Amino acid sequence: MIRAGLKMGLDLPGSVSFEPLQAPFESASDALARFDERLRSSPVAEAFILRAHFHDACAALWRAGEFVQLEDLVLHDAGMDVRTPTHELVRAHAVLLTRRRIADREPAWALTTEGLANLRGAGRSNDAVFEPTAGSGAMDEAADGELDDEDGETIITGEFAEIDELLARTSRPIERIQPAPPKRDDSGLVYDEDWDDQARLAEWRERLGRSQNLPPLMAASVALDAWEEIEPLQRSAWLGSLLAAALLRSRGKTRHHLTALHSGFRQAKFRRVGRDDLETRLIAFACAIEAMAKADSKELDRLTLARELLLRKCKGRRTNSRMPQLVELCLASPVVTVPLAAKELRVSQQAATTMIDELSSNLRELTGRGRYRAWAVI
């Protein structure tokens, strides 16, 4: 079946042997399907997905040769940086936001023309969007003329037209105004002037269409391999793994989560080099998926056990206690600090410190300091 699908779906070199691909992909497909089904009924499914976003964002920068601390990314996402954000941290946060956008939209949205344009920033307009108000229309008509008051006296309105227009414009909702995207450096010092994103994306989409007859997991591996070979985007090379994960979700292989492929490749033993042939790369992809699914299953077991232990601390408390919310925060966030807990739970830092101390037997302190401490679920 896999061999027939390969022949129908994609023109592979004749040197590729199809038999070695069957066992790795079937094993990886079964492991991924079992984990996705476990996630469907797990009480910590939402917490696992939220944590996976952070881990995958850090792994994406790790694959690019850069290192980002997980706790720094958590604090930066909450707007509570303890130091000036680095360029790597900003890029990791961009990966994090992109993963959330893909996970929150329809499964096939990221692979559409509109979705790709939106993800790469080409769908935004430089012009701000304004909507006229009832007052502004009357104001514009009276700007060039004169109005009569009730006593018949003539009032010159031209002098106040600019002030009234400014007040009307500033009173409109700020969210209706779309900020202009940052300008790209086309000087050739940073980016290649001859790099044609549109043509490369068209080539990648053409190769993606040729893999429609393949099984979902193999189609995702071919799509990711083509992305890394063609390199459609100069600035967002990490987007390929997110699109491959979106492909798995759109094909129904992962219905309940967006696969963290960057984390899977970080755990795998294989490292992509130029001398590897296509067969080796495809098998390595399957092995990485299987290793990732097994590691995620263990993480799910760990979070489930931690949740049971932490909820024991909530028994016998008042109905308005914030302790259960703190437990959910500790499960959903890889790192918890006192200011972060106080902000999310809307309590004082003293109250957050007291509750964290009560849960300290099931939390691990990460810093080893007496101040500016951080905790994580054991």
CSV table of C-alpha atoms in Angstrom, one decimal:
chain,number,residue,atom,x,y,z
A,1,MET,CA,0.0,0.0,0.0
A,2,ILE,CA,2.8,2.4,0.9
A,3,ARG,CA,4.8,1.5,-2.1
A,4,ALA,CA,1.8,2.0,-4.5
A,5,GLY,CA,1.0,5.3,-2.8
A,6,LEU,CA,4.6,6.5,-3.3
A,7,LYS,CA,4.6,5.6,-7.0
A,8,MET,CA,1.2,7.4,-7.5
A,9,GLY,CA,1.9,10.3,-5.3
A,10,LEU,CA,5.4,11.5,-5.9
A,11,ASP,CA,8.2,10.9,-8.4
A,12,LEU,CA,11.0,9.6,-6.2
A,13,PRO,CA,14.5,8.7,-7.5
A,14,GLY,CA,14.8,5.1,-8.7
A,15,SER,CA,17.5,4.5,-6.0
A,16,VAL,CA,14.9,4.7,-3.3
A,17,SER,CA,13.9,1.3,-1.9
A,18,PHE,CA,10.3,1.3,-0.7
A,19,GLU,CA,10.4,-1.8,1.5
A,20,PRO,CA,12.6,-0.2,4.3
A,21,LEU,CA,10.0,2.6,4.6
A,22,GLN,CA,7.1,0.5,5.5
A,23,ALA,CA,8.0,-0.8,9.0
A,24,PRO,CA,9.2,2.6,10.4
A,25,PHE,CA,6.2,4.6,9.1
A,26,GLU,CA,3.7,2.0,10.3
A,27,SER,CA,5.2,1.9,13.7
A,28,ALA,CA,5.4,5.7,13.9
A,29,SER,CA,1.8,6.1,12.6
A,30,ASP,CA,0.5,3.7,15.3
A,31,ALA,CA,2.4,5.4,18.1
A,32,LEU,CA,1.1,8.9,17.0
A,33,ALA,CA,-2.5,7.7,16.7
A,34,ARG,CA,-2.4,6.0,20.1
A,35,PHE,CA,-1.1,9.2,21.8
A,36,ASP,CA,-3.6,11.4,20.0
A,37,GLU,CA,-6.4,9.1,21.2
A,38,ARG,CA,-5.1,9.2,24.8
A,39,LEU,CA,-5.0,13.0,24.6
A,40,ARG,CA,-8.7,13.1,23.7
A,41,SER,CA,-9.9,11.8,27.0
A,42,SER,CA,-7.0,13.0,29.3
A,43,PRO,CA,-7.9,15.5,32.1
A,44,VAL,CA,-4.6,17.3,31.5
A,45,ALA,CA,-4.9,17.5,27.7
A,46,GLU,CA,-5.2,21.3,27.7
A,47,ALA,CA,-2.3,21.7,30.0
A,48,PHE,CA,-0.1,19.4,27.9
A,49,ILE,CA,-1.0,21.4,24.7
A,50,LEU,CA,-0.1,24.7,26.3
A,51,ARG,CA,3.2,23.3,27.6
A,52,ALA,CA,4.0,21.8,24.2
A,53,HIS,CA,3.7,25.2,22.5
A,54,PHE,CA,6.5,26.5,24.7
A,55,HIS,CA,8.8,23.5,24.4
A,56,ASP,CA,8.4,23.4,20.6
A,57,ALA,CA,9.2,27.1,20.3
A,58,CYS,CA,12.4,26.6,22.2
A,59,ALA,CA,13.3,23.5,20.1
A,60,ALA,CA,12.7,25.5,16.9
A,61,LEU,CA,15.5,27.9,17.9
A,62,TRP,CA,17.7,25.1,19.1
A,63,ARG,CA,17.5,23.5,15.6
A,64,ALA,CA,18.6,26.9,14.2
A,65,GLY,CA,21.7,26.8,16.4
A,66,GLU,CA,20.3,29.3,19.0
A,67,PHE,CA,19.5,28.7,22.7
A,68,VAL,CA,16.5,30.2,24.5
A,69,GLN,CA,15.7,29.5,28.2
A,70,LEU,CA,12.2,28.1,28.7
A,71,GLU,CA,11.6,30.2,31.7
A,72,ASP,CA,12.6,33.4,29.8
A,73,LEU,CA,10.1,32.5,27.1
A,74,VAL,CA,7.3,32.0,29.7
A,75,LEU,CA,8.0,35.3,31.4
A,76,HIS,CA,8.3,37.1,28.0
A,77,ASP,CA,4.9,35.7,26.9
A,78,ALA,CA,3.3,36.9,30.1
A,79,GLY,CA,4.9,40.4,29.7
A,80,MET,CA,7.0,40.0,32.8
A,81,ASP,CA,10.6,40.0,31.4
A,82,VAL,CA,13.3,40.2,34.1
A,83,ARG,CA,15.8,41.5,31.5
A,84,THR,CA,15.9,43.0,28.0
A,85,PRO,CA,14.6,40.4,25.5
A,86,THR,CA,17.2,39.1,23.2
A,87,HIS,CA,16.8,38.6,19.4
A,88,GLU,CA,16.6,34.9,19.9
A,89,LEU,CA,13.9,35.3,22.6
A,90,VAL,CA,11.8,37.4,20.2
A,91,ARG,CA,12.1,34.9,17.5
A,92,ALA,CA,11.1,32.0,19.8
A,93,HIS,CA,8.0,34.1,20.9
A,94,ALA,CA,7.2,34.5,17.2
A,95,VAL,CA,7.2,30.7,16.8
A,96,LEU,CA,5.0,30.4,19.9
A,97,LEU,CA,2.4,32.8,18.6
A,98,THR,CA,2.4,31.2,15.2
A,99,ARG,CA,1.8,27.7,16.8
A,100,ARG,CA,-1.1,29.1,18.7
A,101,ARG,CA,-2.6,30.7,15.6
A,102,ILE,CA,-2.4,27.5,13.7
A,103,ALA,CA,-3.8,25.4,16.5
A,104,ASP,CA,-6.7,27.8,17.1
A,105,ARG,CA,-7.8,27.9,13.4
A,106,GLU,CA,-9.4,25.3,11.2
A,107,PRO,CA,-7.1,22.3,10.5
A,108,ALA,CA,-6.5,23.1,6.8
A,109,TRP,CA,-6.2,26.9,7.2
A,110,ALA,CA,-2.4,27.1,7.4
A,111,LEU,CA,-2.0,25.2,4.1
A,112,THR,CA,-4.4,27.5,2.1
A,113,THR,CA,-3.2,30.4,0.1
A,114,GLU,CA,-4.7,32.9,2.6
A,115,GLY,CA,-3.3,31.0,5.5
A,116,LEU,CA,0.2,31.0,4.1
A,117,ALA,CA,0.1,34.6,3.2
A,118,ASN,CA,-1.2,35.5,6.7
A,119,LEU,CA,1.5,33.4,8.4
A,120,ARG,CA,4.4,34.9,6.4
A,121,GLY,CA,3.0,38.4,7.0
A,122,ALA,CA,2.0,39.1,3.4
A,123,GLY,CA,-1.7,39.5,4.2
A,124,ARG,CA,-1.3,42.6,6.3
A,125,SER,CA,-2.0,46.0,4.8
A,126,ASN,CA,0.1,49.1,5.4
A,127,ASP,CA,-3.0,51.3,5.5
A,128,ALA,CA,-4.9,51.7,8.7
A,129,VAL,CA,-8.6,50.8,8.6
A,130,PHE,CA,-11.0,53.5,9.7
A,131,GLU,CA,-14.8,53.4,10.0
A,132,PRO,CA,-16.7,56.6,9.7
A,133,THR,CA,-18.9,57.6,12.7
A,134,ALA,CA,-22.1,59.5,12.7
A,135,GLY,CA,-20.5,62.6,14.1
A,136,SER,CA,-17.7,62.7,11.6
A,137,GLY,CA,-20.0,62.7,8.6
A,138,ALA,CA,-21.9,65.8,9.8
A,139,MET,CA,-18.6,67.4,10.8
A,140,ASP,CA,-17.2,67.0,7.3
A,141,GLU,CA,-20.2,68.6,5.7
A,142,ALA,CA,-20.0,71.6,8.0
A,143,ALA,CA,-16.3,72.0,7.7
A,144,ASP,CA,-16.4,74.1,4.5
A,145,GLY,CA,-19.6,76.0,5.3
A,146,GLU,CA,-21.4,77.8,8.0
A,147,LEU,CA,-24.1,76.8,10.5
A,148,ASP,CA,-26.8,78.8,12.1
A,149,ASP,CA,-27.6,78.5,15.8
A,150,GLU,CA,-31.0,78.7,17.3
A,151,ASP,CA,-30.8,82.5,17.7
A,152,GLY,CA,-30.0,82.9,14.0
A,153,GLU,CA,-26.4,83.9,14.6
A,154,THR,CA,-23.8,82.7,12.1
A,155,ILE,CA,-21.1,80.4,13.4
A,156,ILE,CA,-17.9,80.0,11.5
A,157,THR,CA,-16.9,76.3,11.8
A,158,GLY,CA,-13.9,76.1,9.4
A,159,GLU,CA,-11.5,77.0,12.2
A,160,PHE,CA,-12.6,74.1,14.4
A,161,ALA,CA,-12.9,71.5,11.6
A,162,GLU,CA,-9.4,70.1,12.1
A,163,ILE,CA,-9.8,69.9,15.9
A,164,ASP,CA,-13.2,68.1,15.6
A,165,GLU,CA,-11.8,65.7,13.0
A,166,LEU,CA,-8.8,64.9,15.3
A,167,LEU,CA,-11.1,64.3,18.3
A,168,ALA,CA,-13.4,62.0,16.2
A,169,ARG,CA,-10.5,60.0,14.9
A,170,THR,CA,-8.8,59.5,18.3
A,171,SER,CA,-12.1,58.5,19.9
A,172,ARG,CA,-12.5,55.4,17.6
A,173,PRO,CA,-11.5,52.0,19.0
A,174,ILE,CA,-7.8,51.4,18.8
A,175,GLU,CA,-8.1,47.8,17.7
A,176,ARG,CA,-9.7,48.9,14.4
A,177,ILE,CA,-6.4,50.4,13.4
A,178,GLN,CA,-4.0,47.7,12.1
A,179,PRO,CA,-0.3,48.5,12.7
A,180,ALA,CA,1.9,48.6,9.7
A,181,PRO,CA,4.2,45.6,9.4
A,182,PRO,CA,7.9,46.2,9.9
A,183,LYS,CA,9.8,47.1,6.8
A,184,ARG,CA,12.1,44.5,5.3
A,185,ASP,CA,15.7,45.2,4.8
A,186,ASP,CA,16.2,44.9,1.0
A,187,SER,CA,19.8,46.3,1.0
A,188,GLY,CA,21.2,42.9,0.4
A,189,LEU,CA,23.3,43.0,3.6
A,190,VAL,CA,21.0,40.7,5.5
A,191,TYR,CA,18.7,39.0,3.0
A,192,ASP,CA,19.3,37.8,-0.6
A,193,GLU,CA,17.9,40.2,-3.1
A,194,ASP,CA,17.4,37.4,-5.6
A,195,TRP,CA,15.4,35.3,-3.2
A,196,ASP,CA,11.9,34.9,-4.8
A,197,ASP,CA,9.6,33.8,-2.0
A,198,GLN,CA,6.5,33.6,-4.2
A,199,ALA,CA,8.2,31.3,-6.7
A,200,ARG,CA,9.7,29.1,-4.1
A,201,LEU,CA,6.3,28.8,-2.3
A,202,ALA,CA,4.6,27.9,-5.5
A,203,GLU,CA,7.2,25.2,-6.1
A,204,TRP,CA,6.7,23.8,-2.6
A,205,ARG,CA,2.9,23.9,-3.0
A,206,GLU,CA,3.2,22.0,-6.3
A,207,ARG,CA,5.3,19.3,-4.6
A,208,LEU,CA,2.8,19.3,-1.7
A,209,GLY,CA,-0.1,18.6,-4.2
A,210,ARG,CA,1.8,15.7,-5.7
A,211,SER,CA,1.8,14.0,-2.3
A,212,GLN,CA,-2.0,13.9,-1.8
A,213,ASN,CA,-2.1,10.2,-2.5
A,214,LEU,CA,0.4,9.3,0.2
A,215,PRO,CA,-0.6,8.3,3.7
A,216,PRO,CA,-0.8,11.3,6.1
A,217,LEU,CA,2.5,10.7,8.0
A,218,MET,CA,4.5,10.1,4.8
A,219,ALA,CA,2.9,13.1,3.1
A,220,ALA,CA,4.0,15.2,6.0
A,221,SER,CA,7.6,13.9,5.8
A,222,VAL,CA,7.7,14.6,2.1
A,223,ALA,CA,6.3,18.1,2.6
A,224,LEU,CA,8.9,18.9,5.3
A,225,ASP,CA,11.7,17.5,3.3
A,226,ALA,CA,10.7,19.6,0.3
A,227,TRP,CA,10.5,22.7,2.5
A,228,GLU,CA,14.0,22.2,3.8
A,229,GLU,CA,15.3,21.5,0.3
A,230,ILE,CA,13.5,24.5,-1.4
A,231,GLU,CA,13.8,26.9,1.5
A,232,PRO,CA,10.9,29.1,0.5
A,233,LEU,CA,11.3,31.7,3.2
A,234,GLN,CA,14.5,33.4,4.3
A,235,ARG,CA,13.3,34.6,7.7
A,236,SER,CA,11.0,31.8,8.8
A,237,ALA,CA,12.6,28.5,8.1
A,238,TRP,CA,11.0,27.1,11.2
A,239,LEU,CA,7.6,27.5,9.6
A,240,GLY,CA,8.0,24.2,7.6
A,241,SER,CA,7.6,22.0,10.6
A,242,LEU,CA,4.5,23.8,11.7
A,243,LEU,CA,3.0,23.4,8.3
A,244,ALA,CA,3.9,19.7,8.3
A,245,ALA,CA,2.1,19.4,11.7
A,246,ALA,CA,-0.9,21.2,10.2
A,247,LEU,CA,-0.9,18.8,7.4
A,248,LEU,CA,-1.2,15.9,9.8
A,249,ARG,CA,-4.0,17.6,11.5
A,250,SER,CA,-5.8,18.4,8.3
A,251,ARG,CA,-5.5,14.8,7.1
A,252,GLY,CA,-7.1,13.6,10.4
A,253,LYS,CA,-4.0,11.9,11.7
A,254,THR,CA,-3.8,14.1,14.8
A,255,ARG,CA,-7.3,15.4,15.6
A,256,HIS,CA,-6.7,16.7,19.1
A,257,HIS,CA,-3.3,18.4,19.1
A,258,LEU,CA,-0.8,20.1,16.8
A,259,THR,CA,2.3,17.8,16.7
A,260,ALA,CA,5.5,19.4,18.1
A,261,LEU,CA,7.8,18.3,15.3
A,262,HIS,CA,10.6,20.6,16.5
A,263,SER,CA,10.7,18.9,19.9
A,264,GLY,CA,10.6,15.5,18.2
A,265,PHE,CA,13.7,16.3,16.1
A,266,ARG,CA,15.4,17.6,19.2
A,267,GLN,CA,14.9,14.3,20.9
A,268,ALA,CA,15.8,12.2,17.9
A,269,LYS,CA,19.3,10.9,17.3
A,270,PHE,CA,19.3,11.8,13.6
A,271,ARG,CA,20.8,15.1,12.5
A,272,ARG,CA,20.2,16.2,8.9
A,273,VAL,CA,23.3,16.6,6.7
A,274,GLY,CA,23.7,17.2,3.0
A,275,ARG,CA,25.1,13.8,2.2
A,276,ASP,CA,22.0,11.9,3.4
A,277,ASP,CA,19.8,10.5,0.7
A,278,LEU,CA,16.0,10.8,0.6
A,279,GLU,CA,15.4,7.3,1.9
A,280,THR,CA,17.5,8.0,5.0
A,281,ARG,CA,15.8,11.3,5.6
A,282,LEU,CA,12.3,9.8,5.4
A,283,ILE,CA,13.2,6.9,7.8
A,284,ALA,CA,14.7,9.4,10.2
A,285,PHE,CA,11.5,11.4,10.2
A,286,ALA,CA,9.5,8.3,11.0
A,287,CYS,CA,11.9,7.4,13.9
A,288,ALA,CA,11.7,11.0,15.3
A,289,ILE,CA,7.8,10.8,15.2
A,290,GLU,CA,7.8,7.5,17.1
A,291,ALA,CA,10.3,8.7,19.7
A,292,MET,CA,8.3,11.9,20.1
A,293,ALA,CA,5.0,10.1,20.6
A,294,LYS,CA,6.5,7.8,23.2
A,295,ALA,CA,8.1,10.7,25.1
A,296,ASP,CA,4.8,12.7,25.0
A,297,SER,CA,3.0,9.7,26.4
A,298,LYS,CA,5.4,9.6,29.4
A,299,GLU,CA,4.9,13.4,29.8
A,300,LEU,CA,1.2,12.9,29.8
A,301,ASP,CA,1.5,10.3,32.5
A,302,ARG,CA,3.7,12.6,34.6
A,303,LEU,CA,1.3,15.5,34.4
A,304,THR,CA,-1.7,13.2,35.2
A,305,LEU,CA,0.1,12.0,38.4
A,306,ALA,CA,1.2,15.5,39.3
A,307,ARG,CA,-2.4,16.7,39.0
A,308,GLU,CA,-3.7,14.1,41.3
A,309,LEU,CA,-1.1,14.9,43.9
A,310,LEU,CA,-1.6,18.6,43.7
A,311,LEU,CA,-5.4,18.4,43.9
A,312,ARG,CA,-5.1,16.6,47.2
A,313,LYS,CA,-3.9,19.9,48.6
A,314,CYS,CA,-7.2,21.5,47.6
A,315,LYS,CA,-9.4,19.2,49.6
A,316,GLY,CA,-11.3,20.8,52.5
A,317,ARG,CA,-10.8,24.3,51.3
A,318,ARG,CA,-13.4,27.0,50.8
A,319,THR,CA,-15.3,27.1,47.6
A,320,ASN,CA,-13.8,30.5,46.7
A,321,SER,CA,-10.2,29.3,47.2
A,322,ARG,CA,-7.8,30.1,44.4
A,323,MET,CA,-5.7,26.9,45.1
A,324,PRO,CA,-7.4,24.9,42.3
A,325,GLN,CA,-6.6,27.7,39.8
A,326,LEU,CA,-3.0,27.7,41.0
A,327,VAL,CA,-2.8,23.9,40.3
A,328,GLU,CA,-4.1,24.4,36.8
A,329,LEU,CA,-1.6,27.2,36.2
A,330,CYS,CA,1.3,25.0,37.5
A,331,LEU,CA,0.2,22.3,35.0
A,332,ALA,CA,-0.3,24.6,32.1
A,333,SER,CA,2.9,26.6,32.5
A,334,PRO,CA,6.3,25.0,32.4
A,335,VAL,CA,7.6,27.6,34.9
A,336,VAL,CA,5.7,29.5,37.6
A,337,THR,CA,6.9,32.5,39.6
A,338,VAL,CA,5.2,34.5,42.4
A,339,PRO,CA,4.5,37.6,40.2
A,340,LEU,CA,3.2,35.3,37.4
A,341,ALA,CA,0.9,33.5,39.8
A,342,ALA,CA,-0.3,36.7,41.4
A,343,LYS,CA,-1.1,38.2,38.0
A,344,GLU,CA,-2.9,35.2,36.6
A,345,LEU,CA,-4.9,34.5,39.8
A,346,ARG,CA,-5.5,38.2,40.6
A,347,VAL,CA,-4.3,37.9,44.1
A,348,SER,CA,-1.5,39.6,46.1
A,349,GLN,CA,2.0,38.4,45.9
A,350,GLN,CA,1.9,37.4,49.5
A,351,ALA,CA,-1.2,35.2,48.9
A,352,ALA,CA,0.5,33.7,45.9
A,353,THR,CA,3.6,32.9,48.0
A,354,THR,CA,1.6,31.3,50.7
A,355,MET,CA,-0.2,29.0,48.2
A,356,ILE,CA,3.0,28.1,46.4
A,357,ASP,CA,4.6,27.2,49.8
A,358,GLU,CA,1.7,24.9,50.5
A,359,LEU,CA,2.2,23.1,47.2
A,360,SER,CA,6.0,23.1,47.5
A,361,SER,CA,6.1,19.4,48.4
A,362,ASN,CA,4.9,18.6,44.8
A,363,LEU,CA,6.8,21.4,43.1
A,364,ARG,CA,10.5,21.8,42.3
A,365,GLU,CA,12.3,25.0,42.9
A,366,LEU,CA,14.5,25.8,39.9
A,367,THR,CA,16.7,28.7,40.9
A,368,GLY,CA,18.1,27.7,44.3
A,369,ARG,CA,17.8,31.3,45.5
A,370,GLY,CA,16.0,33.0,48.3
A,371,ARG,CA,14.5,35.7,46.0
A,372,TYR,CA,13.2,35.7,42.4
A,373,ARG,CA,12.4,32.0,42.6
A,374,ALA,CA,10.6,29.8,40.1
A,375,TRP,CA,8.9,26.5,40.4
A,376,ALA,CA,7.9,23.6,38.1
A,377,VAL,CA,5.9,20.5,38.4
A,378,ILE,CA,7.9,17.5,39.6
